[in-house]
PDB file of C-alpha atoms in Angstrom:
ATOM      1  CA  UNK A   1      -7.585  27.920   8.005  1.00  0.00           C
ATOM      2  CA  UNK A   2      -3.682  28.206   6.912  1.00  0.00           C
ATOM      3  CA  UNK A   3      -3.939  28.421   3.341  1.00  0.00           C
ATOM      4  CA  UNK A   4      -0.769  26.762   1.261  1.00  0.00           C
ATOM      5  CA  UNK A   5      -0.289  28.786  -1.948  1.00  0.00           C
ATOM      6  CA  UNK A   6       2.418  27.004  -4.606  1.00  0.00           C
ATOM      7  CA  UNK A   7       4.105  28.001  -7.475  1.00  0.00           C
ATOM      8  CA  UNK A   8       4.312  27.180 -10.213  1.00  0.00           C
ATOM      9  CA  UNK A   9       1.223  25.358 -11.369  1.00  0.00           C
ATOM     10  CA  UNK A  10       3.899  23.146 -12.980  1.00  0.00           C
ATOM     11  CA  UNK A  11       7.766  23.414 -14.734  1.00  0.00           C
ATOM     12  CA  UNK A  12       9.613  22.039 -17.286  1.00  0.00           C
ATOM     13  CA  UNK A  13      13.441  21.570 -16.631  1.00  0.00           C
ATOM     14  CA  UNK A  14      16.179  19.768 -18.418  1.00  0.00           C
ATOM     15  CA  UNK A  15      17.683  16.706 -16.880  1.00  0.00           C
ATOM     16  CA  UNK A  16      20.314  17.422 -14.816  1.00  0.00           C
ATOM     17  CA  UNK A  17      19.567  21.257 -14.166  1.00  0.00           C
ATOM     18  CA  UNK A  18      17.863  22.870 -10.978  1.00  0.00           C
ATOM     19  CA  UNK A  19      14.368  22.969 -10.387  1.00  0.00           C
ATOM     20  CA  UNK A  20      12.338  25.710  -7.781  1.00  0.00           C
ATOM     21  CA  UNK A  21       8.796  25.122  -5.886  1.00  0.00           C
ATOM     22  CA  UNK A  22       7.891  27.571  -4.052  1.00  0.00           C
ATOM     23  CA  UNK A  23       5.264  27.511  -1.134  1.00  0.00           C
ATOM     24  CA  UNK A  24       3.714  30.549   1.142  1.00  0.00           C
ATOM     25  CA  UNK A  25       1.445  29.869   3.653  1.00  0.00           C
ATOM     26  CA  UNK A  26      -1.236  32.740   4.448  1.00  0.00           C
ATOM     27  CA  UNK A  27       0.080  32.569   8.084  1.00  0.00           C
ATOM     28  CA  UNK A  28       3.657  31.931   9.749  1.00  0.00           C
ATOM     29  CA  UNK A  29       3.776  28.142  10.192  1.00  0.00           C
ATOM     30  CA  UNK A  30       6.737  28.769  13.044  1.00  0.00           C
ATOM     31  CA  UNK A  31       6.387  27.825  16.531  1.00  0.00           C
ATOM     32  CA  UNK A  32       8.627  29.964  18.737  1.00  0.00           C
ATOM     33  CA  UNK A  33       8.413  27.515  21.771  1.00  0.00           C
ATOM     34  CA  UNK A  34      10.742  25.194  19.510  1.00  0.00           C
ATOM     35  CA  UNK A  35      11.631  27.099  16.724  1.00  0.00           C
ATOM     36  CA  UNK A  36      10.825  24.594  14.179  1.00  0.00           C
ATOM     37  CA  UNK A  37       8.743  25.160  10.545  1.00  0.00           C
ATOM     38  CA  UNK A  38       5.858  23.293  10.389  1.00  0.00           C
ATOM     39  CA  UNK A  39       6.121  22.592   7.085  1.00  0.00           C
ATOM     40  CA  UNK A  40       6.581  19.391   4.879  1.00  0.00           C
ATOM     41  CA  UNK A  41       7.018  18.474   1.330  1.00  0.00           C
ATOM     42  CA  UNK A  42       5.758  15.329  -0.551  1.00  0.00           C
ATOM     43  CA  UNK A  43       6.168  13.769  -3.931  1.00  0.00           C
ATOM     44  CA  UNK A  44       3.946  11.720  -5.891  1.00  0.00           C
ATOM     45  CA  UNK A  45       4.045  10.146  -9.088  1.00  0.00           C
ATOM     46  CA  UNK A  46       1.182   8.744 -10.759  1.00  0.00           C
ATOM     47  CA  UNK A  47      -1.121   6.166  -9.382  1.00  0.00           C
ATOM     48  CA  UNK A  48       0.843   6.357  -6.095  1.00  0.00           C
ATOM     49  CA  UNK A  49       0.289   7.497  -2.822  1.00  0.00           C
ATOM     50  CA  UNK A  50       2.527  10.518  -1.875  1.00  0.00           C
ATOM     51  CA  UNK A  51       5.690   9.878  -0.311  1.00  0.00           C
ATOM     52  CA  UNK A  52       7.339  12.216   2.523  1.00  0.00           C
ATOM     53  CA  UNK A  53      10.288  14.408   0.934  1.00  0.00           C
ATOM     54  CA  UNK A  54      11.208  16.749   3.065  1.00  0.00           C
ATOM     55  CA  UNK A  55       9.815  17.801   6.851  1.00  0.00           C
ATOM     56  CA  UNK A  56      10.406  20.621   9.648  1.00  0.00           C
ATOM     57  CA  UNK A  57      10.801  22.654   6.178  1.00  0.00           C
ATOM     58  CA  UNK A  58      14.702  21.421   6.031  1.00  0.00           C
ATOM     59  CA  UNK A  59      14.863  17.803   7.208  1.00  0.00           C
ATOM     60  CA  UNK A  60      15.357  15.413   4.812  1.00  0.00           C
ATOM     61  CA  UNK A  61      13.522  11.786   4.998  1.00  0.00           C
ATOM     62  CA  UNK A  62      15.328   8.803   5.157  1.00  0.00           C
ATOM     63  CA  UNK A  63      16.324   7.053   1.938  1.00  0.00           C
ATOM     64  CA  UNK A  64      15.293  10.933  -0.171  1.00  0.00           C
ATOM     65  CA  UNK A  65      18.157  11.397  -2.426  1.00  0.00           C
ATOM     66  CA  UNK A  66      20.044  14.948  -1.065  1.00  0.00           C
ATOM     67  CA  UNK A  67      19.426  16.545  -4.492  1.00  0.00           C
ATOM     68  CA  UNK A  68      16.379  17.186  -2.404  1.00  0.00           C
ATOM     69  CA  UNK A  69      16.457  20.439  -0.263  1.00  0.00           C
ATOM     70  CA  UNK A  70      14.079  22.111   1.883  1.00  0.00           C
ATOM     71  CA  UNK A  71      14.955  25.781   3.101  1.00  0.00           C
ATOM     72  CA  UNK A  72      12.778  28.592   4.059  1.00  0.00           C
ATOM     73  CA  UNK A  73      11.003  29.643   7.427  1.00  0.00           C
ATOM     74  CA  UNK A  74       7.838  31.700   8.734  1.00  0.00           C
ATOM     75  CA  UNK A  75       5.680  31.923   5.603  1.00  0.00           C
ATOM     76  CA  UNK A  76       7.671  31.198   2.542  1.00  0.00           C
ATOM     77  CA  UNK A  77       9.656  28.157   1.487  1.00  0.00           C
ATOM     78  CA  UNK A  78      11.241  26.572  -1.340  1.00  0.00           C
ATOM     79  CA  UNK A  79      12.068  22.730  -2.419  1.00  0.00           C
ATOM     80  CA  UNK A  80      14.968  22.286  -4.871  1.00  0.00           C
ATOM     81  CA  UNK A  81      16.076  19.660  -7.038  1.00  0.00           C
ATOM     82  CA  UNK A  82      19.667  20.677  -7.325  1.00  0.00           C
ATOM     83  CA  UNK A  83      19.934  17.965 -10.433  1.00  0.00           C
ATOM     84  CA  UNK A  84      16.875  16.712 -12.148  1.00  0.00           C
ATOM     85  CA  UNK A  85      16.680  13.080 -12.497  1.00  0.00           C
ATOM     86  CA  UNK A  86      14.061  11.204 -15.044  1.00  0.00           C
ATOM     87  CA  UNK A  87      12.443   9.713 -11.723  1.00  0.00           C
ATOM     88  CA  UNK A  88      11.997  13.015 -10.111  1.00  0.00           C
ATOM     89  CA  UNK A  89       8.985  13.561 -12.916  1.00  0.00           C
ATOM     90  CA  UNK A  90       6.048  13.845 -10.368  1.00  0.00           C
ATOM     91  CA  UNK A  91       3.978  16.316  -8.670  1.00  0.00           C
ATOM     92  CA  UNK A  92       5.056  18.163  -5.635  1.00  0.00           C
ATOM     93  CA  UNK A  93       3.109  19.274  -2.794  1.00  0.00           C
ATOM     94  CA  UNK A  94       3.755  21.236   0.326  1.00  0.00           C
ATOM     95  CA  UNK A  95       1.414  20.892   3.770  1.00  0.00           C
ATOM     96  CA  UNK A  96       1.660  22.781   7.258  1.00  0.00           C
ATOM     97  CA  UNK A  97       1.147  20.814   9.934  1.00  0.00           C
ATOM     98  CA  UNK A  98       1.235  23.960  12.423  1.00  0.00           C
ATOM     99  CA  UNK A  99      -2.579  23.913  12.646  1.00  0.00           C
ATOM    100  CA  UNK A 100      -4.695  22.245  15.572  1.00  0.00           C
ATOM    101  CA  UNK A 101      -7.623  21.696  15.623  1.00  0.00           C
ATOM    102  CA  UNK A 102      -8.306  23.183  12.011  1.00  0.00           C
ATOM    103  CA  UNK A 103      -5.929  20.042  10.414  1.00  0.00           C
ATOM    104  CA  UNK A 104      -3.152  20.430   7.921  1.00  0.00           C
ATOM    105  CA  UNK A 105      -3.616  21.659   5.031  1.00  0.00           C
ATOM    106  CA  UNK A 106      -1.538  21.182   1.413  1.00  0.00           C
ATOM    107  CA  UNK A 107      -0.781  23.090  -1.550  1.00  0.00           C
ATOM    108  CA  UNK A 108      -2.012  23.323  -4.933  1.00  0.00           C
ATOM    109  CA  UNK A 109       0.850  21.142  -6.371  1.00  0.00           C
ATOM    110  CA  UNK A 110       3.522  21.457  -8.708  1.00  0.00           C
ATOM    111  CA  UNK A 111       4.051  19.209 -11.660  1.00  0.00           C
ATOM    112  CA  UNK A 112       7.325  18.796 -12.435  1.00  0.00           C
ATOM    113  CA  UNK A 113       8.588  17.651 -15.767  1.00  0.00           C
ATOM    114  CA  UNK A 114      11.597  17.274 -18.520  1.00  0.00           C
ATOM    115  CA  UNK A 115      12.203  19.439 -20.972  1.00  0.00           C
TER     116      UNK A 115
ATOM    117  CA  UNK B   1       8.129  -3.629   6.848  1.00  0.00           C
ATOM    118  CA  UNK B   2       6.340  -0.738   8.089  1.00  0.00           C
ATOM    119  CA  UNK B   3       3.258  -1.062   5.868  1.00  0.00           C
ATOM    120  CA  UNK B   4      -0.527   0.813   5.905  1.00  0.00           C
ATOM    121  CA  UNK B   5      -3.601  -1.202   4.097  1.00  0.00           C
ATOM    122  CA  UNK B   6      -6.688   0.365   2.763  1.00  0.00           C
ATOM    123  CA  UNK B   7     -10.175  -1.603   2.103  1.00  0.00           C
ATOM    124  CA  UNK B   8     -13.536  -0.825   2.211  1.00  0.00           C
ATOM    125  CA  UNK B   9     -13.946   1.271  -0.884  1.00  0.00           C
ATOM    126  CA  UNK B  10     -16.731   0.911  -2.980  1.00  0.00           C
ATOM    127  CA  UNK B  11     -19.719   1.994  -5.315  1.00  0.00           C
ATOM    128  CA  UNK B  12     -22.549   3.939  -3.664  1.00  0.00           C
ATOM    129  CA  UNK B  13     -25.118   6.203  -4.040  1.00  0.00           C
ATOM    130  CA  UNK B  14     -25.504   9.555  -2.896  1.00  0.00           C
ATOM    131  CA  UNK B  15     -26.853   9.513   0.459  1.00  0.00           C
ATOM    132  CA  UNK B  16     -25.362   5.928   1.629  1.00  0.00           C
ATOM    133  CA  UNK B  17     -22.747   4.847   3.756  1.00  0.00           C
ATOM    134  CA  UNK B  18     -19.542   3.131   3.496  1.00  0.00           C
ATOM    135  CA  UNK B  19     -16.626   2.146   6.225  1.00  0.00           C
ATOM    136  CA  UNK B  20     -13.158   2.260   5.132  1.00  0.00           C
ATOM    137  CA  UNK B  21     -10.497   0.442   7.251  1.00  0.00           C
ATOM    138  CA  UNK B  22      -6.766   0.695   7.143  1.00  0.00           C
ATOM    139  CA  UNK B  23      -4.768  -2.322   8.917  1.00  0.00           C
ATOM    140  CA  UNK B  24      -1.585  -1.744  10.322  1.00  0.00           C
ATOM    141  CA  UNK B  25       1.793  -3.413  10.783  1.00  0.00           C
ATOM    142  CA  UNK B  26       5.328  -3.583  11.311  1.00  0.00           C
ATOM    143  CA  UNK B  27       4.856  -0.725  13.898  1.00  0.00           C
ATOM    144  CA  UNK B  28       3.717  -0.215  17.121  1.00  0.00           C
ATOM    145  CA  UNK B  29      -0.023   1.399  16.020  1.00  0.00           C
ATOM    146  CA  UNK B  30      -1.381   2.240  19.283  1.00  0.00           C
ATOM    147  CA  UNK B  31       1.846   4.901  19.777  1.00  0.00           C
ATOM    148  CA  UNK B  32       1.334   6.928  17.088  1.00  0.00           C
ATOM    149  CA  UNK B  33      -1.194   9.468  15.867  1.00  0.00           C
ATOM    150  CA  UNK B  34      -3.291   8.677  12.450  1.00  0.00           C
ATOM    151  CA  UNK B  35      -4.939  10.547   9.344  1.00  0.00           C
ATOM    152  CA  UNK B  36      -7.319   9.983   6.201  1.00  0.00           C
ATOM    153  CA  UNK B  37      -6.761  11.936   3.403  1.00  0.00           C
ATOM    154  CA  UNK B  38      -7.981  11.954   0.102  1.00  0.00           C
ATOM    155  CA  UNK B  39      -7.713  13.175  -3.624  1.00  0.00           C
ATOM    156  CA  UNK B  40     -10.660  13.767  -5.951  1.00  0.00           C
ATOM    157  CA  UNK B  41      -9.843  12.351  -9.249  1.00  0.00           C
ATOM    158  CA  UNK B  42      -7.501  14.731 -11.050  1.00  0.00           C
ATOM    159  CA  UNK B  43      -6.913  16.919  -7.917  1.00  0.00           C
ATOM    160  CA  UNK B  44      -4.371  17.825  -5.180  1.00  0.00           C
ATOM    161  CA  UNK B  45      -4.832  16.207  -1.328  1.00  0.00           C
ATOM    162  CA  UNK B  46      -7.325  17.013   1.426  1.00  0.00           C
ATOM    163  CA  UNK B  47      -6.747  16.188   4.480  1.00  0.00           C
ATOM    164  CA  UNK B  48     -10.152  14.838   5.908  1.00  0.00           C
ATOM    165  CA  UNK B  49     -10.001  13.559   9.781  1.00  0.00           C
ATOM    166  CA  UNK B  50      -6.796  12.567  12.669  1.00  0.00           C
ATOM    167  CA  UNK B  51      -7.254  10.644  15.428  1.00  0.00           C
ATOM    168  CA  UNK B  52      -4.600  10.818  18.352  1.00  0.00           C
ATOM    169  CA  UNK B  53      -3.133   7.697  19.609  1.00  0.00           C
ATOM    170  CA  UNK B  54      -5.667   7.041  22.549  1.00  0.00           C
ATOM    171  CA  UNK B  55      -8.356   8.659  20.429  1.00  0.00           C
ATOM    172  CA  UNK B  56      -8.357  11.236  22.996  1.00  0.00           C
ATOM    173  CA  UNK B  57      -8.317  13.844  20.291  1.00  0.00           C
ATOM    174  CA  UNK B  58     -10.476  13.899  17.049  1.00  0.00           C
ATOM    175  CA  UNK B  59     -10.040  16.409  14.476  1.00  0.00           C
ATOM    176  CA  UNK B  60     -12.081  16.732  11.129  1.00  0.00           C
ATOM    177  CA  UNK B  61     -11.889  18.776   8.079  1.00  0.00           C
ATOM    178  CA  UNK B  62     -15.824  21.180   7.726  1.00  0.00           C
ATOM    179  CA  UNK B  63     -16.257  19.069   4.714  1.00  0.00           C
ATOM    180  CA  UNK B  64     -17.009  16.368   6.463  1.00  0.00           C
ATOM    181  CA  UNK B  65     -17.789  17.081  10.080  1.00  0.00           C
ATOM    182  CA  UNK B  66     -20.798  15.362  11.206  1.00  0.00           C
ATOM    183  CA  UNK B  67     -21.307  13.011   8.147  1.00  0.00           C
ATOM    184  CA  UNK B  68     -17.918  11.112   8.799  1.00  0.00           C
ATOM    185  CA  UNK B  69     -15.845   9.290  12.091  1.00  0.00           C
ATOM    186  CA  UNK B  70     -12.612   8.013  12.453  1.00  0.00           C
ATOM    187  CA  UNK B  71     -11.951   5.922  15.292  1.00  0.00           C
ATOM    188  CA  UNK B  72      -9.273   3.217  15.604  1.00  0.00           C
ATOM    189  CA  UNK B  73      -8.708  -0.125  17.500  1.00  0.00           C
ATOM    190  CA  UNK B  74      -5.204  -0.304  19.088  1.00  0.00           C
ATOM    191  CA  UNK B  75      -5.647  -4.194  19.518  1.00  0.00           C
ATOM    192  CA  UNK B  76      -6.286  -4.649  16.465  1.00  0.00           C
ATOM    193  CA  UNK B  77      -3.919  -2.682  14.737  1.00  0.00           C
ATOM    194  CA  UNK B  78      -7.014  -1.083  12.862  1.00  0.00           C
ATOM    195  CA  UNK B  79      -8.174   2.917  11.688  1.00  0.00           C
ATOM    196  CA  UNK B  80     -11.651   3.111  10.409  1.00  0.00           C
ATOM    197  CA  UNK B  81     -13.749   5.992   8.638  1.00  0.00           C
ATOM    198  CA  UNK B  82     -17.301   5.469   9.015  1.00  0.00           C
ATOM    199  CA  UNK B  83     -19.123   7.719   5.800  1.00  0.00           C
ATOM    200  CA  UNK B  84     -22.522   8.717   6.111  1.00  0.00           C
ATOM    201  CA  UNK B  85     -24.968  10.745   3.973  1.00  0.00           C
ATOM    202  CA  UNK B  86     -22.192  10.473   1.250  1.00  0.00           C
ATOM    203  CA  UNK B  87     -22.242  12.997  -2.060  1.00  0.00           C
ATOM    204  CA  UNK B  88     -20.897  13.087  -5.421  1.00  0.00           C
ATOM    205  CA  UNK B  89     -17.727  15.271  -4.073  1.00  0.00           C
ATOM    206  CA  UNK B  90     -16.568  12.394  -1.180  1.00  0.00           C
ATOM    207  CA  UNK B  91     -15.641  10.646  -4.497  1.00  0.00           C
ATOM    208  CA  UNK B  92     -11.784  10.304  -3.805  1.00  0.00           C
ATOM    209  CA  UNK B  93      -9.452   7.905  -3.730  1.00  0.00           C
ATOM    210  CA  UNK B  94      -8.606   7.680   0.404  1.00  0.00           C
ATOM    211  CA  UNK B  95      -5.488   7.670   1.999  1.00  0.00           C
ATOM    212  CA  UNK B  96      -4.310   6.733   5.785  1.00  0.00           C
ATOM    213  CA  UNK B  97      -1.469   8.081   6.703  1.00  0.00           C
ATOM    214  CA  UNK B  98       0.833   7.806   9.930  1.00  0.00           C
ATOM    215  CA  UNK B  99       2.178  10.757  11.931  1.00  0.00           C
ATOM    216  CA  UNK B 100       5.896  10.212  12.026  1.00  0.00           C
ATOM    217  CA  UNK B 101       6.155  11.711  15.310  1.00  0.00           C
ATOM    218  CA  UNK B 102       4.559  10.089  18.734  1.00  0.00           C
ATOM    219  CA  UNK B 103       4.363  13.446  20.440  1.00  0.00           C
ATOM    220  CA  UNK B 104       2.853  16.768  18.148  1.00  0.00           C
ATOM    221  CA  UNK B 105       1.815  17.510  15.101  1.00  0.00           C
ATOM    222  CA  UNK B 106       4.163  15.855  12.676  1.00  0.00           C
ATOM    223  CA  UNK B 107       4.612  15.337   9.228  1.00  0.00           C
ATOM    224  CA  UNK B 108       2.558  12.632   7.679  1.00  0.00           C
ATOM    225  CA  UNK B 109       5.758   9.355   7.009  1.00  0.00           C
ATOM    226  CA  UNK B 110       3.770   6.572   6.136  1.00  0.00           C
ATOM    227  CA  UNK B 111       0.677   6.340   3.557  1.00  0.00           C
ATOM    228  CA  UNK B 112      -1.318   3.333   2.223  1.00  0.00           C
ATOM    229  CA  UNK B 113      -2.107   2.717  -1.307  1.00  0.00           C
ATOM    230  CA  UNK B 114      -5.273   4.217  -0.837  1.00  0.00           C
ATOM    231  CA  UNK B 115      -8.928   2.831  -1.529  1.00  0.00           C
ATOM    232  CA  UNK B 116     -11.259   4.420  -4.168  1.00  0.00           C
ATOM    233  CA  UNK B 117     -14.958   5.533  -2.998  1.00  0.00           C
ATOM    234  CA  UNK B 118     -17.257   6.489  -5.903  1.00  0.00           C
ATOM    235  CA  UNK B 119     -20.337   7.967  -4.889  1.00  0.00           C
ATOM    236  CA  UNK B 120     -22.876   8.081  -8.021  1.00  0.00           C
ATOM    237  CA  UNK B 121     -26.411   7.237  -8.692  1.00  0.00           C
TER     238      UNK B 121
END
């Protein structure tokens, strides 16, 4: 199985600063046929389901806010927050979506919160 | 609106059985691949079982190969997870989720609410 390691467990930033998750998957999650990441990011708050952010490791979702940004390729990848907003407080996860017939598989999760 | 609906969840004891269903709508179901995935109280997501959109291809996570099946019914706009031989770590709040692609793996775009399953004696 890929295995999705995050961090940090969680972070505390001040509104309107920059926050950092960081994600490394155990193997490279890039398919050379189409040279696209495997790789997604989601948000949930609590007592909601998650909600895409962020997929092909750079492509924003419809509707997410672009203080949202995905970068990174092969094993390690990032999701910023250029500007933290009061509704951004949530947890964060990232998933690969590389792997058939194992299944995707997610991170640990991030917590993100205000300072 | 695009919309995924959970039901099914329950109460039940270790060893039982429960079927979870997730109605679709506002999208054409039988094009697209689907998912359950779930979250022990407190914890991060687990993806559990996909189904493609024929049900050609059926994928499921070791936790819960040959206790669970997903299966789906294109006319009726309808996923289902049959449980079996349930234990106290299926307890999880479960998810269905749509593919947001109609040809490869994709990224999971749509999600229900979720339904809760307790298992507990």
């Amino acid at each position: 199985d890929i295995v999705m390691t995050q961090s940090p467990d969680s972070l505390a930033v001040s509104l309107g600063e920059r926050a950092t998750i960081n994600c490394k998957s155990s193997q490279s999650v890039l398919y050379s046929s189409n040279n696209k990441n495997y790789l997604a990011w989601y948000q949930q708050k609590p007592g909601q389901p998650p909600k895409l952010l962020i997929y092909w490791a750079s492509t924003r979702e419809s509707g997410v806010p672009d203080r949202f940004s995905g970068s990174g390729s092969g094993t390690d990848f990032t999701l910023t927050i250029s500007s933290l907003q009061a509704e951004d407080v949530a947890v964060y996860y990232c998933q690969q979506y590389y792997s058939t017939p194992r299944g995707p598989t997610f991170g640990g999760g991030t917590k993100v919160e205000i300072k | 609106e695009v919309q995924l609906v959970e039901s099914g969840g329950g109460l039940v004891k270790p060893g039982g059985s429960l079927r979870l269903s997730c109605a679709a709508s506002g999208f054409t179901f039988s094009s697209y691949s689907m998912n359950w995935v779930r979250q022990a109280p407190g914890k991060g997501l687990e993806w559990v079982s996909s189904i493609s959109s024929s049900s050609s291809y059926i994928y499921y996570a070791d936790s819960v190969k040959g206790r669970f099946t997903i299966s789906r019914d294109n006319a009726k706009n309808s996923l289902y997870l049959q449980m079996n031989s349930l234990r106290a770590e299926d307890t999880a709040v479960y998810y269905c989720a749509r593919d947001r692609g109609v040809y490869s793996n994709d990224a999971f775009d749509i999600w229900g609410q979720g339904t809760v399953v307790t298992v507990s004696s």
